[in-house]
Coordinates of C-alpha atoms and ligand atoms in Angstrom, one line a residue:
M1 CA -3.0 -19.8 2.0
T2 CA -6.0 -17.8 3.2
V3 CA -7.9 -14.9 1.6
L4 CA -8.2 -12.2 4.3
N5 CA -11.0 -9.7 4.9
I6 CA -10.2 -6.2 3.6
L7 CA -11.3 -3.2 5.7
T8 CA -13.4 -0.6 3.8
F9 CA -13.3 3.2 4.2
P10 CA -14.4 4.8 6.5
D11 CA -13.5 2.0 8.9
P12 CA -11.4 3.7 11.7
R13 CA -9.0 0.8 11.8
L14 CA -7.6 2.0 8.5
R15 CA -6.3 5.1 10.4
K16 CA -4.0 3.1 12.7
V17 CA -0.3 3.6 12.4
A18 CA 1.5 0.3 11.8
A19 CA 4.4 -0.8 14.0
P20 CA 7.8 -1.9 12.6
V21 CA 8.4 -5.6 12.2
I22 CA 11.1 -6.9 14.6
K23 CA 10.5 -10.7 14.4
F24 CA 11.3 -12.2 11.0
D25 CA 9.6 -15.6 11.8
K26 CA 7.3 -18.1 10.2
S27 CA 4.2 -16.1 11.1
L28 CA 5.6 -13.2 9.1
K29 CA 6.0 -15.4 6.0
K30 CA 2.5 -16.7 6.5
L31 CA 1.1 -13.2 6.7
T32 CA 2.9 -12.2 3.4
E33 CA 1.5 -15.3 1.6
D34 CA -2.0 -14.6 2.8
M35 CA -1.7 -11.0 1.8
L36 CA -0.5 -12.0 -1.7
E37 CA -3.4 -14.4 -2.0
T38 CA -5.8 -11.6 -0.9
M39 CA -4.3 -9.1 -3.3
Y40 CA -4.5 -11.5 -6.3
Q41 CA -8.0 -12.5 -5.4
G42 CA -9.1 -8.8 -5.3
N43 CA -7.3 -8.0 -8.6
G44 CA -5.2 -5.4 -6.8
I45 CA -1.6 -4.4 -7.6
G46 CA -0.7 -3.9 -4.0
L47 CA -1.9 -4.5 -0.4
A48 CA -0.8 -3.1 2.9
A49 CA -1.2 -5.1 6.2
T50 CA -3.3 -2.3 7.6
Q51 CA -6.0 -3.2 5.0
V52 CA -6.3 -6.7 6.5
N53 CA -6.4 -5.3 10.1
V54 CA -2.8 -6.3 10.8
H55 CA -1.0 -3.1 12.0
K56 CA 2.6 -4.1 11.1
R57 CA 4.8 -2.5 8.4
V58 CA 4.3 -5.1 5.7
I59 CA 3.3 -4.5 2.1
V60 CA 3.0 -6.7 -1.0
I61 CA 3.0 -5.6 -4.6
D62 CA 2.7 -7.2 -8.1
V63 CA 2.7 -4.7 -10.9
S64 CA 3.4 -7.2 -13.6
D65 CA 0.9 -7.7 -16.5
D66 CA 0.8 -11.5 -16.0
R67 CA 0.6 -11.3 -12.2
T68 CA 3.7 -13.5 -11.7
D69 CA 6.1 -11.1 -10.0
P70 CA 5.1 -10.9 -6.3
K71 CA 7.2 -8.4 -4.3
I72 CA 7.3 -8.2 -0.5
F73 CA 8.5 -5.2 1.4
I74 CA 9.0 -5.2 5.2
N75 CA 9.6 -1.9 7.1
P76 CA 9.6 0.1 3.8
E77 CA 10.8 3.7 3.8
F78 CA 11.5 6.1 1.0
E79 CA 13.2 9.4 0.4
I80 CA 12.3 11.8 -2.3
K81 CA 15.3 12.2 -4.7
D82 CA 13.9 15.2 -6.7
N83 CA 11.1 17.4 -5.3
K84 CA 10.3 18.8 -8.7
S85 CA 9.7 15.6 -10.5
L86 CA 6.0 14.7 -10.1
F87 CA 3.8 12.1 -11.7
S88 CA 0.0 11.9 -11.8
F89 CA -1.9 8.7 -11.9
S90 CA -5.5 7.5 -11.6
E91 CA -5.3 5.5 -8.4
G92 CA -7.7 2.9 -7.0
C93 CA -7.8 1.3 -3.6
L94 CA -9.2 -2.1 -2.5
S95 CA -10.4 -0.3 0.7
I96 CA -12.3 2.3 -1.4
P97 CA -14.1 0.1 -3.9
G98 CA -15.5 1.7 -7.0
Y99 CA -13.6 4.9 -6.9
N100 CA -10.6 6.2 -8.8
E101 CA -8.8 9.5 -8.1
E102 CA -6.0 11.3 -10.0
I103 CA -3.2 11.7 -7.4
T104 CA 0.1 13.5 -8.0
R105 CA 3.2 12.2 -6.2
P106 CA 6.9 12.4 -6.4
D107 CA 8.3 10.4 -9.3
K108 CA 11.9 9.9 -8.2
I109 CA 12.3 8.1 -4.9
L110 CA 14.9 5.9 -3.1
L111 CA 13.2 2.9 -1.5
K112 CA 14.7 1.1 1.5
W113 CA 13.2 -2.1 2.9
Q114 CA 13.9 -5.5 4.5
D115 CA 12.9 -8.8 3.0
V116 CA 11.1 -11.6 4.9
N117 CA 14.5 -12.8 6.3
G118 CA 15.3 -9.4 7.6
K119 CA 18.0 -8.6 5.0
F120 CA 18.2 -4.9 4.0
H121 CA 17.8 -3.6 0.4
E122 CA 17.6 -0.4 -1.4
E123 CA 16.5 0.5 -4.9
E124 CA 15.1 3.4 -7.0
P125 CA 11.8 2.0 -8.3
E126 CA 10.6 2.6 -11.8
G127 CA 7.2 3.3 -13.4
I128 CA 3.9 2.3 -11.6
L129 CA 5.9 0.6 -8.8
T130 CA 6.9 4.2 -7.7
V131 CA 3.2 5.1 -7.3
C132 CA 2.1 1.9 -5.7
I133 CA 4.9 1.9 -3.1
Q134 CA 3.9 5.4 -1.9
H135 CA 0.2 4.4 -1.9
E136 CA 1.0 1.4 0.3
I137 CA 3.3 3.2 2.7
D138 CA 0.5 5.8 3.1
H139 CA -1.7 2.9 4.4
L140 CA 0.9 2.0 7.0
E141 CA 0.7 5.6 8.2
G142 CA -3.1 5.5 8.4
K143 CA -3.4 7.7 5.3
L144 CA -5.8 7.1 2.4
M145 CA -6.1 8.2 -1.2
V146 CA -9.2 10.2 -0.3
D147 CA -7.0 12.4 2.0
Y148 CA -5.6 14.0 -1.2
I149 CA -8.9 15.1 -2.6
S150 CA -11.4 17.8 -1.5
S151 CA -13.3 17.3 1.8
L152 CA -16.6 17.6 -0.2
K153 CA -15.6 14.8 -2.5
R154 CA -14.3 12.7 0.5
E155 CA -17.6 13.1 2.4
R156 CA -19.6 12.1 -0.6
I157 CA -17.5 8.9 -1.0
R158 CA -17.8 8.3 2.8
S159 CA -21.6 8.4 2.8
K160 CA -21.8 6.2 -0.3
L161 CA -19.6 3.5 1.2
R162 CA -21.0 3.6 4.7
K163 CA -23.7 1.0 5.0
Ligands
LIG1 O1 -5.1 -2.3 -6.9 C1 -4.7 -1.1 -6.7 N1 -4.4 -0.3 -7.8 C2 -3.7 0.8 -7.7 C3 -3.7 1.7 -8.8 C4 -3.0 2.8 -8.7 C5 -2.3 3.2 -7.6 C6 -2.3 2.4 -6.5 C7 -3.0 1.2 -6.5 S1 -2.9 0.2 -5.2 C8 -4.5 -0.7 -5.3 C9 -4.6 -1.8 -4.3 C10 -4.6 -1.1 -2.9 O2 -5.6 -0.6 -2.4 N2 -3.5 -1.1 -2.3 O3 -3.5 -0.5 -1.1
LIG2 NI1 -5.0 1.0 -1.1

């Protein structure tokens, strides 16, 4: 397994929209293994392929306390089950190191995805997984946590992180 380089805001490559996975082959499995390694190494609870400059609809997540429950979601999509049920959480992002922002998102979603073999699944996620899934799917759309905050705050973070 290989630890991959993580792109940092405001890198324009974080704004690319990822393409659906159509080939469920060995190179997809290798990508997910390298992404898990990269996520664990960075002490993250999730990682989107976009963050490692691979513009495919692949995310990995582990929200377990002991970091022993890797989850892989290919071509993930969600629908909001209840527009009025919202949840606020202080989010971090491996692509925006050193910053946390309180973000409010829908709390009741139905997630649909494929596994590394191409098999379809659906489930209503619980707890922090609900937040993390939405954060990661945002990455696949080229969207970042800082897009939810004021432009003043965003520009301040941009100038601090730009070397
Ligand atoms: O490690 C991470 N923590 C986190 C905390 C709250 C909500 C979302 C996240 S995801 C983040 C890792 C990351 O940047 N994934 O894209
Ligand atoms: Ni992130």
